[in-house]
Amino acid sequence: MAANLEGPRRLSHATDPVEAKRVLRKVDWRIIPLLQFLYMLTFLDRVNIGNARLWNMERDLNMSGYDYNIAVLIFYIPYIILELPSNYFFNRIEPRKFMGVIIMGWGLTVTFAGFSQSYPGLLVSRVFIGIFEAGMFPGCIYLISGWYRRHELLTRMAFFFVANDIAGTISGLLGAGLGSLDGVHGYSGWRWIFFVEGAMTCIAAVLAWFFVPPFPEESTFLTPAEKKWLLRRLKTDNGGMSHEKMTINKVTEALKDWKVLTSGVLYLAVCTTAYSISVFQPTILRTFGWDDLKSNLLSAPPRVASGIVSVILGIWSDKIQRRGIFCLGGFAFSIMGLFLIAFLDGALRYIGIYFAAIGIYIVQPLSIAWCANQVTSSNKRGTITAFAGTLGQFGGIISALVFPSKDEPQYLPGIMTCIAFQVVGIIAAINLWACCAWENKHRDAGKRDYLRELSQEEQHKLGEKHPDFRYTL
């Protein structure tokens, strides 16, 4: 009898605001820190080549000209090809097993990259890192979006994307520390960077295998009453739609939605600058006349600042349920910073790196969350995260090509390219904001009420087209 009474009591508690917050905090602590840590390693292993460059990698592998740029670029080719298909399989395999395998794969690859004796060997390792990492970002975002309501999502994504800033900060510090082992046991500093960071990732793969949670429907860390309450509130927020398996037909249909396509344009605009800062910031700092160690160390503070600001604005954006103004403000702030880097010298140029980083890392989680807010289907959310991530990686390719050594110290062509893509992002954001506002106004005026004449089953299939749904502005 006591057991029968306990369930209803807990369920009723979970519906009051205090108990609801307790359940959400339980979900937060179970999901966000682990995925944040794992994604931090993803980003760390992707961009550590920027620090390795400062510790004799080019000398040891006889690299010159565009060789470094090609090594950065080639990672993105398999990444782009496999990112969208990866979410299809992520949807069908237990998340913990999927992530455990791919993390172990790229961890081993990074470790063995430290043994490369030739430039082609380094290129092969970069290709395999791209293959294994392709499923990590879209899988994490897809999993997070499956646990939260629309206007709880950006706060969690902002905390998740702090992994980029942590990785950027740690990357500089690790690069300085591990690189200083140059010559120990006969290995150059860049090899130690790959050895140690790759080994850390392999250990993390074991954690992923045992601790990455499933989607809410299969979760075991919540009590039955908590799980029932969570699923009910998610279904209500999604217009009655629950988590569903992705199919090729549904993905193809989702790719015809202009909101999905907009997510890709926005994220491409973001990533062109974000990857440029991550990979080439140490190189740019070296043109200030600083030595390699100082360049590594001073690449960290801008990332710390951008992480703090991103989280604060993410919480604010969720609280007022607005995205567009923060997106445009972030782009504008970043562009101002890029102009400072391009045309000024000394301390003001370093301040420009702060502005560029803070602005773009405000927009990075926001662009994904904003577009995911505009759909109700888990298929579309999965497609958005993968498609946006895919186009975003073209930003990595672009950044690898537009910062050749011959353009130092100002790197004007590369910086102007970043600014141009951010202008495209501003146009895409204004279009998304204006179109969604126009549609919301029509629904408020009752111009979509004719859809209420459909059967309940047909209304259920409308998703975000239902007259009761309002787009996030």
Coordinates of C-alpha atoms in Angstrom, one line a residue:
M1 CA 0.0 0.0 0.0
A2 CA 2.8 2.4 0.9
A3 CA 4.4 1.8 -2.5
N4 CA 1.2 2.6 -4.2
L5 CA 0.8 5.9 -2.4
E6 CA 4.4 7.0 -2.9
G7 CA 4.2 7.3 -6.7
P8 CA 1.2 9.7 -6.8
R9 CA 2.7 11.7 -4.0
R10 CA 6.0 12.2 -5.9
L11 CA 4.2 13.0 -9.1
S12 CA 2.1 15.7 -7.5
H13 CA 5.3 17.2 -6.0
A14 CA 6.9 17.2 -9.4
T15 CA 4.1 19.4 -10.7
D16 CA 4.8 22.3 -8.3
P17 CA 7.6 24.8 -9.2
V18 CA 10.0 23.9 -6.5
E19 CA 9.9 20.1 -7.2
A20 CA 9.9 20.8 -10.9
K21 CA 13.2 22.7 -10.5
R22 CA 14.6 19.8 -8.5
V23 CA 13.8 17.3 -11.3
L24 CA 15.3 19.6 -13.9
R25 CA 18.5 20.0 -11.9
K26 CA 18.7 16.3 -11.6
V27 CA 18.5 16.0 -15.4
D28 CA 21.0 18.9 -15.8
W29 CA 23.7 17.3 -13.6
R30 CA 23.2 13.9 -15.2
I31 CA 23.5 15.2 -18.8
I32 CA 25.2 18.5 -19.3
P33 CA 28.6 18.2 -17.4
L34 CA 29.4 14.8 -19.0
L35 CA 28.5 15.9 -22.6
Q36 CA 30.3 19.2 -22.0
F37 CA 33.4 17.3 -21.0
L38 CA 33.3 14.9 -23.9
Y39 CA 32.7 17.7 -26.4
M40 CA 35.5 19.7 -24.9
L41 CA 37.8 16.8 -25.8
T42 CA 36.4 16.7 -29.3
F43 CA 37.3 20.4 -29.8
L44 CA 40.6 20.0 -28.0
D45 CA 41.7 17.2 -30.3
R46 CA 40.5 19.0 -33.3
V47 CA 42.3 22.3 -32.8
N48 CA 45.5 21.1 -31.0
I49 CA 47.2 21.1 -34.3
G50 CA 47.3 24.9 -33.9
N51 CA 49.5 24.6 -30.8
A52 CA 51.5 21.7 -32.3
R53 CA 52.5 24.0 -35.1
L54 CA 54.3 26.2 -32.6
W55 CA 56.5 23.3 -31.4
N56 CA 58.4 22.1 -34.4
M57 CA 55.8 20.1 -36.2
E58 CA 56.4 21.8 -39.6
R59 CA 60.2 21.4 -39.2
D60 CA 60.0 17.7 -38.3
L61 CA 57.6 16.8 -41.1
N62 CA 59.2 19.0 -43.7
M63 CA 56.1 21.1 -44.1
S64 CA 56.0 24.4 -46.0
G65 CA 53.7 26.8 -47.8
Y66 CA 50.0 25.7 -47.6
D67 CA 50.9 22.3 -46.0
Y68 CA 49.6 23.3 -42.6
N69 CA 46.5 24.8 -44.1
I70 CA 45.8 21.5 -45.9
A71 CA 46.3 19.5 -42.8
V72 CA 43.7 21.6 -41.0
L73 CA 41.4 21.5 -44.0
I74 CA 41.4 17.8 -44.7
F75 CA 39.8 17.0 -41.3
Y76 CA 36.6 18.6 -42.5
I77 CA 36.1 16.5 -45.6
P78 CA 35.0 13.2 -43.9
Y79 CA 33.4 15.2 -41.1
I80 CA 31.1 17.0 -43.5
I81 CA 30.2 13.9 -45.5
L82 CA 29.4 11.8 -42.3
E83 CA 27.8 14.4 -40.0
L84 CA 24.2 14.1 -41.3
P85 CA 24.2 10.3 -41.7
S86 CA 25.7 10.0 -38.1
N87 CA 22.5 11.3 -36.5
Y88 CA 20.5 8.7 -38.4
F89 CA 22.6 6.0 -36.7
F90 CA 22.7 7.8 -33.4
N91 CA 18.9 7.7 -33.3
R92 CA 19.1 3.9 -33.6
I93 CA 22.0 2.9 -31.4
E94 CA 22.3 3.5 -27.7
P95 CA 23.9 6.9 -27.3
R96 CA 26.5 5.6 -24.7
K97 CA 27.7 2.9 -27.1
F98 CA 27.7 5.2 -30.1
M99 CA 29.7 7.8 -28.3
G100 CA 32.0 5.4 -26.6
V101 CA 33.1 3.8 -29.9
I102 CA 33.7 7.1 -31.8
I103 CA 35.5 8.7 -28.9
M104 CA 37.9 5.8 -28.5
G105 CA 38.4 5.9 -32.3
W106 CA 39.6 9.5 -32.5
G107 CA 41.5 9.2 -29.2
L108 CA 43.6 6.4 -30.5
T109 CA 44.1 8.3 -33.8
V110 CA 45.3 11.4 -32.1
T111 CA 47.7 9.4 -29.9
F112 CA 49.2 7.6 -32.9
A113 CA 49.4 10.9 -34.9
G114 CA 52.2 11.8 -32.5
F115 CA 54.3 9.0 -34.1
S116 CA 53.9 10.4 -37.6
Q117 CA 57.2 10.5 -39.4
S118 CA 56.0 12.2 -42.6
Y119 CA 53.5 14.8 -43.7
P120 CA 51.3 12.2 -45.5
G121 CA 51.1 10.3 -42.2
L122 CA 49.8 13.4 -40.5
L123 CA 47.2 13.9 -43.2
V124 CA 45.9 10.3 -42.8
S125 CA 45.5 10.8 -39.0
R126 CA 43.6 14.0 -39.6
V127 CA 41.2 12.2 -42.0
F128 CA 40.5 9.5 -39.4
I129 CA 39.9 12.1 -36.7
G130 CA 37.3 13.7 -38.9
I131 CA 35.6 10.3 -39.5
F132 CA 35.3 9.5 -35.8
E133 CA 34.4 13.0 -34.6
A134 CA 31.7 13.5 -37.2
G135 CA 29.0 12.0 -35.0
M136 CA 29.9 13.8 -31.7
F137 CA 28.5 17.3 -32.1
P138 CA 25.2 16.5 -33.8
G139 CA 24.7 13.6 -31.4
C140 CA 25.2 15.7 -28.3
I141 CA 22.9 18.5 -29.5
Y142 CA 20.3 16.0 -30.6
L143 CA 20.4 14.3 -27.2
I144 CA 20.2 17.6 -25.2
S145 CA 17.3 18.9 -27.3
G146 CA 15.4 15.7 -26.5
W147 CA 15.4 16.4 -22.8
Y148 CA 14.3 20.0 -22.6
R149 CA 11.4 22.3 -23.6
R150 CA 12.0 24.9 -26.2
H151 CA 12.7 27.9 -23.9
E152 CA 14.9 25.8 -21.5
L153 CA 17.2 24.8 -24.4
L154 CA 19.5 27.8 -24.9
T155 CA 20.7 27.9 -21.3
R156 CA 21.8 24.3 -21.5
M157 CA 23.3 24.7 -25.0
A158 CA 25.2 27.8 -23.7
F159 CA 26.7 25.7 -20.9
F160 CA 27.4 22.9 -23.3
F161 CA 29.2 25.2 -25.7
V162 CA 31.3 26.5 -22.9
A163 CA 33.2 23.3 -23.7
N164 CA 34.6 25.2 -26.7
D165 CA 35.9 28.0 -24.5
I166 CA 37.3 25.5 -21.9
A167 CA 39.0 23.7 -24.8
G168 CA 40.4 26.9 -26.2
T169 CA 41.7 27.9 -22.7
I170 CA 43.1 24.5 -21.9
S171 CA 44.5 24.1 -25.4
G172 CA 46.7 27.1 -24.9
L173 CA 47.8 26.1 -21.5
L174 CA 48.3 22.4 -22.5
G175 CA 50.1 23.5 -25.6
A176 CA 52.5 25.6 -23.5
G177 CA 53.0 22.9 -20.9
L178 CA 53.3 19.8 -23.1
G179 CA 55.2 21.7 -25.7
S180 CA 57.8 22.6 -23.2
L181 CA 58.6 18.8 -23.0
D182 CA 60.3 19.4 -26.3
G183 CA 63.2 17.0 -26.5
V184 CA 62.2 14.7 -23.6
H185 CA 62.9 11.1 -24.5
G186 CA 63.8 12.3 -28.0
Y187 CA 60.3 13.5 -28.9
S188 CA 59.5 17.0 -30.1
G189 CA 57.0 19.1 -28.2
W190 CA 54.2 18.7 -30.8
R191 CA 54.4 14.9 -30.4
W192 CA 53.9 15.2 -26.6
I193 CA 50.8 17.3 -27.2
F194 CA 49.3 14.5 -29.3
F195 CA 50.4 11.7 -27.0
V196 CA 48.9 13.1 -23.8
E197 CA 45.7 14.6 -25.2
G198 CA 45.0 11.5 -27.2
A199 CA 45.5 9.3 -24.1
M200 CA 43.1 11.5 -22.1
T201 CA 40.4 11.0 -24.8
C202 CA 40.8 7.2 -24.7
I203 CA 40.1 7.3 -21.0
A204 CA 37.1 9.5 -21.5
A205 CA 35.7 6.9 -24.0
V206 CA 35.3 4.4 -21.2
L207 CA 33.3 7.0 -19.2
A208 CA 31.1 7.6 -22.2
W209 CA 30.4 3.9 -22.6
F210 CA 29.1 3.6 -19.1
F211 CA 27.6 7.0 -18.2
V212 CA 26.1 8.7 -21.3
P213 CA 22.3 8.7 -20.8
P214 CA 19.7 7.6 -23.3
F215 CA 16.8 9.7 -24.5
P216 CA 14.1 10.3 -21.9
E217 CA 11.9 7.5 -23.0
E218 CA 14.6 4.9 -22.0
S219 CA 16.1 6.8 -19.1
T220 CA 16.7 4.9 -15.8
F221 CA 18.1 7.6 -13.5
L222 CA 14.6 9.2 -12.9
T223 CA 11.9 7.7 -10.8
P224 CA 8.8 6.4 -12.7
A225 CA 6.8 9.5 -11.5
E226 CA 9.6 11.9 -12.5
K227 CA 9.9 10.3 -15.9
K228 CA 6.2 10.4 -16.5
W229 CA 6.0 14.1 -15.6
L230 CA 9.0 14.9 -17.8
L231 CA 7.7 13.1 -20.8
R232 CA 4.3 14.7 -20.4
R233 CA 5.7 18.3 -20.3
L234 CA 8.0 17.6 -23.3
K235 CA 5.1 16.2 -25.3
T236 CA 3.0 19.3 -24.4
D237 CA 5.8 21.6 -25.5
N238 CA 6.2 19.8 -28.7
G239 CA 2.6 20.1 -29.8
G240 CA 1.8 16.6 -28.8
M241 CA 4.7 15.0 -30.6
S242 CA 7.0 12.6 -28.9
H243 CA 10.5 11.3 -29.7
E244 CA 10.5 9.2 -32.9
K245 CA 12.9 7.3 -35.0
M246 CA 14.6 9.1 -37.9
T247 CA 13.9 7.8 -41.4
I248 CA 15.5 8.7 -44.7
N249 CA 12.1 10.0 -46.0
K250 CA 11.6 12.2 -43.0
V251 CA 15.1 13.6 -43.1
T252 CA 14.7 14.4 -46.8
E253 CA 11.3 16.1 -46.1
A254 CA 12.9 18.1 -43.3
L255 CA 15.7 19.3 -45.6
K256 CA 13.0 21.0 -47.7
D257 CA 12.0 23.2 -44.7
W258 CA 13.4 26.8 -45.0
K259 CA 14.0 26.9 -41.3
V260 CA 16.3 23.9 -41.4
L261 CA 18.2 25.5 -44.3
T262 CA 18.4 28.8 -42.4
S263 CA 20.1 26.9 -39.5
G264 CA 22.8 25.8 -41.9
V265 CA 23.4 29.3 -43.2
L266 CA 23.6 30.8 -39.7
Y267 CA 25.9 28.2 -38.4
L268 CA 28.2 28.5 -41.4
A269 CA 28.4 32.2 -40.8
V270 CA 29.3 31.5 -37.1
C271 CA 31.9 28.7 -37.7
T272 CA 34.0 30.6 -40.3
T273 CA 35.0 33.0 -37.6
A274 CA 34.8 30.5 -34.6
Y275 CA 37.3 28.1 -36.3
S276 CA 39.5 30.9 -37.4
I277 CA 39.8 32.1 -33.8
S278 CA 40.3 28.6 -32.4
V279 CA 42.9 27.4 -34.9
F280 CA 44.8 30.5 -35.9
Q281 CA 44.6 32.7 -32.8
P282 CA 48.0 31.4 -31.5
T283 CA 49.5 32.1 -34.9
I284 CA 48.0 35.6 -35.0
L285 CA 49.3 36.3 -31.4
R286 CA 52.8 35.3 -32.5
T287 CA 52.7 38.2 -35.0
F288 CA 52.5 40.6 -32.1
G289 CA 56.2 39.8 -31.5
W290 CA 55.5 37.4 -28.6
D291 CA 57.3 34.1 -28.3
D292 CA 55.5 30.7 -28.7
L293 CA 55.0 30.2 -25.0
K294 CA 53.4 33.7 -24.4
S295 CA 51.3 33.2 -27.6
N296 CA 49.9 29.9 -26.2
L297 CA 49.2 31.4 -22.7
L298 CA 47.5 34.6 -23.9
S299 CA 45.2 32.7 -26.2
A300 CA 43.3 31.5 -23.1
P301 CA 41.8 34.7 -21.5
P302 CA 39.6 35.7 -24.5
R303 CA 38.0 32.2 -24.4
V304 CA 37.3 32.5 -20.7
A305 CA 35.6 35.8 -21.2
S306 CA 33.5 34.6 -24.1
G307 CA 32.3 31.5 -22.2
I308 CA 31.1 33.6 -19.2
V309 CA 29.3 36.1 -21.4
S310 CA 27.7 33.3 -23.5
V311 CA 26.2 31.6 -20.5
I312 CA 24.9 34.9 -19.0
L313 CA 23.2 35.9 -22.2
G314 CA 21.9 32.4 -22.8
I315 CA 20.1 32.4 -19.4
W316 CA 18.7 35.9 -20.2
S317 CA 17.5 34.9 -23.6
D318 CA 15.7 31.9 -22.2
K319 CA 14.1 34.0 -19.5
I320 CA 12.7 36.6 -21.9
Q321 CA 12.1 34.0 -24.7
R322 CA 13.9 36.1 -27.3
R323 CA 16.7 35.1 -29.7
G324 CA 17.0 37.6 -32.6
I325 CA 18.3 40.6 -30.7
F326 CA 21.0 38.6 -29.1
C327 CA 22.0 37.0 -32.4
L328 CA 22.3 40.3 -34.2
G329 CA 24.1 41.9 -31.3
G330 CA 26.6 39.0 -31.1
F331 CA 27.4 39.3 -34.8
A332 CA 27.9 43.1 -34.6
F333 CA 30.2 42.8 -31.6
S334 CA 32.3 40.2 -33.3
I335 CA 32.6 42.3 -36.5
M336 CA 33.8 45.3 -34.4
G337 CA 36.5 43.1 -32.9
L338 CA 37.6 41.8 -36.3
F339 CA 38.0 45.3 -37.6
L340 CA 40.2 46.1 -34.6
I341 CA 42.4 43.0 -35.4
A342 CA 42.6 44.0 -39.0
F343 CA 43.6 47.6 -38.8
L344 CA 45.1 48.3 -35.4
D345 CA 48.3 47.3 -33.6
G346 CA 49.4 46.6 -30.0
A347 CA 47.0 46.4 -27.1
L348 CA 43.9 47.4 -29.1
R349 CA 44.5 44.6 -31.5
Y350 CA 44.5 42.1 -28.6
I351 CA 41.3 43.7 -27.3
G352 CA 39.9 43.0 -30.8
I353 CA 40.4 39.3 -30.2
Y354 CA 38.3 39.5 -27.1
F355 CA 35.5 41.3 -28.9
A356 CA 35.6 38.9 -31.9
A357 CA 35.6 35.8 -29.6
I358 CA 32.9 37.1 -27.2
G359 CA 30.6 38.1 -30.1
I360 CA 30.8 34.9 -32.1
Y361 CA 30.5 32.6 -29.1
I362 CA 27.3 34.3 -28.1
V363 CA 25.8 33.4 -31.5
Q364 CA 27.2 29.8 -31.7
P365 CA 24.8 28.1 -29.2
L366 CA 22.1 30.6 -29.9
S367 CA 21.9 29.9 -33.7
I368 CA 21.3 26.2 -33.1
A369 CA 18.8 26.7 -30.2
W370 CA 16.9 29.4 -32.1
C371 CA 16.3 27.2 -35.2
A372 CA 15.6 24.1 -33.0
N373 CA 12.9 26.2 -31.2
Q374 CA 11.1 26.7 -34.5
V375 CA 10.2 23.0 -35.0
T376 CA 8.4 20.4 -32.9
S377 CA 9.4 17.1 -34.6
S378 CA 12.4 15.3 -33.1
N379 CA 13.2 14.3 -36.7
K380 CA 13.5 17.9 -37.7
R381 CA 15.5 18.7 -34.6
G382 CA 17.9 15.9 -35.4
T383 CA 18.1 17.1 -39.0
I384 CA 18.7 20.7 -37.9
T385 CA 21.6 19.8 -35.6
A386 CA 23.3 17.6 -38.2
F387 CA 22.7 19.9 -41.2
A388 CA 23.8 23.0 -39.3
G389 CA 26.8 21.2 -38.1
T390 CA 27.6 20.0 -41.6
L391 CA 27.5 23.4 -43.1
G392 CA 29.3 24.8 -40.2
Q393 CA 32.3 22.6 -41.0
F394 CA 32.6 24.3 -44.4
G395 CA 33.6 27.3 -42.2
G396 CA 36.5 25.2 -40.9
I397 CA 37.6 24.6 -44.5
I398 CA 37.3 28.3 -45.4
S399 CA 39.2 29.3 -42.3
A400 CA 42.0 26.8 -43.2
L401 CA 42.4 28.4 -46.6
V402 CA 42.2 32.1 -45.9
F403 CA 45.0 32.5 -43.3
P404 CA 48.2 31.6 -45.2
S405 CA 51.5 32.6 -43.6
K406 CA 52.2 35.0 -46.4
D407 CA 49.4 37.3 -45.2
E408 CA 50.9 37.9 -41.7
P409 CA 51.0 40.0 -39.7
Q410 CA 47.5 41.5 -40.3
Y411 CA 45.9 38.5 -42.1
L412 CA 43.6 41.0 -43.9
P413 CA 42.1 38.6 -46.5
G414 CA 41.2 36.0 -43.8
I415 CA 39.7 38.6 -41.4
M416 CA 37.6 40.2 -44.3
T417 CA 36.4 36.8 -45.2
C418 CA 35.1 36.2 -41.6
I419 CA 33.4 39.6 -41.7
A420 CA 31.7 38.8 -45.0
F421 CA 30.3 35.6 -43.7
Q422 CA 29.0 37.3 -40.6
V423 CA 27.2 39.8 -42.7
V424 CA 25.5 36.9 -44.4
G425 CA 24.6 35.6 -41.0
I426 CA 23.0 38.9 -40.1
I427 CA 20.9 38.8 -43.2
A428 CA 19.8 35.2 -42.4
A429 CA 19.0 36.1 -38.8
I430 CA 16.9 39.1 -39.9
N431 CA 15.1 36.9 -42.4
L432 CA 14.3 34.3 -39.8
W433 CA 13.2 36.9 -37.3
A434 CA 11.0 38.8 -39.8
C435 CA 9.3 35.7 -41.3
C436 CA 8.5 34.1 -38.0
A437 CA 7.2 37.5 -36.6
W438 CA 5.0 37.8 -39.7
E439 CA 3.6 34.3 -39.3
N440 CA 3.0 34.8 -35.6
K441 CA 1.0 37.9 -36.4
H442 CA -1.2 36.0 -38.8
R443 CA -1.9 33.3 -36.3
D444 CA -2.7 35.9 -33.6
A445 CA -5.2 37.4 -36.1
G446 CA -6.8 34.0 -36.6
K447 CA -5.7 33.6 -40.2
R448 CA -4.6 30.0 -39.6
D449 CA -7.7 28.9 -37.7
Y450 CA -9.1 27.1 -40.7
L451 CA -6.6 24.3 -39.9
R452 CA -8.7 23.6 -36.7
E453 CA -11.3 22.1 -39.0
L454 CA -8.9 19.2 -39.6
S455 CA -9.4 15.9 -37.7
Q456 CA -7.4 15.5 -34.4
E457 CA -5.1 13.1 -36.1
E458 CA -4.3 15.5 -39.0
Q459 CA -3.9 18.4 -36.5
H460 CA -1.4 16.3 -34.6
K461 CA 0.7 16.0 -37.8
L462 CA 0.8 19.7 -38.3
G463 CA 3.7 20.2 -35.9
E464 CA 4.8 23.8 -35.9
K465 CA 2.2 24.6 -38.5
H466 CA -0.5 24.2 -35.9
P467 CA -2.3 27.6 -35.3
D468 CA -1.6 27.4 -31.6
F469 CA 2.2 27.2 -32.1
R470 CA 4.2 30.4 -31.9
Y471 CA 7.7 30.8 -33.3
T472 CA 10.5 32.2 -31.1
L473 CA 11.6 35.6 -32.2

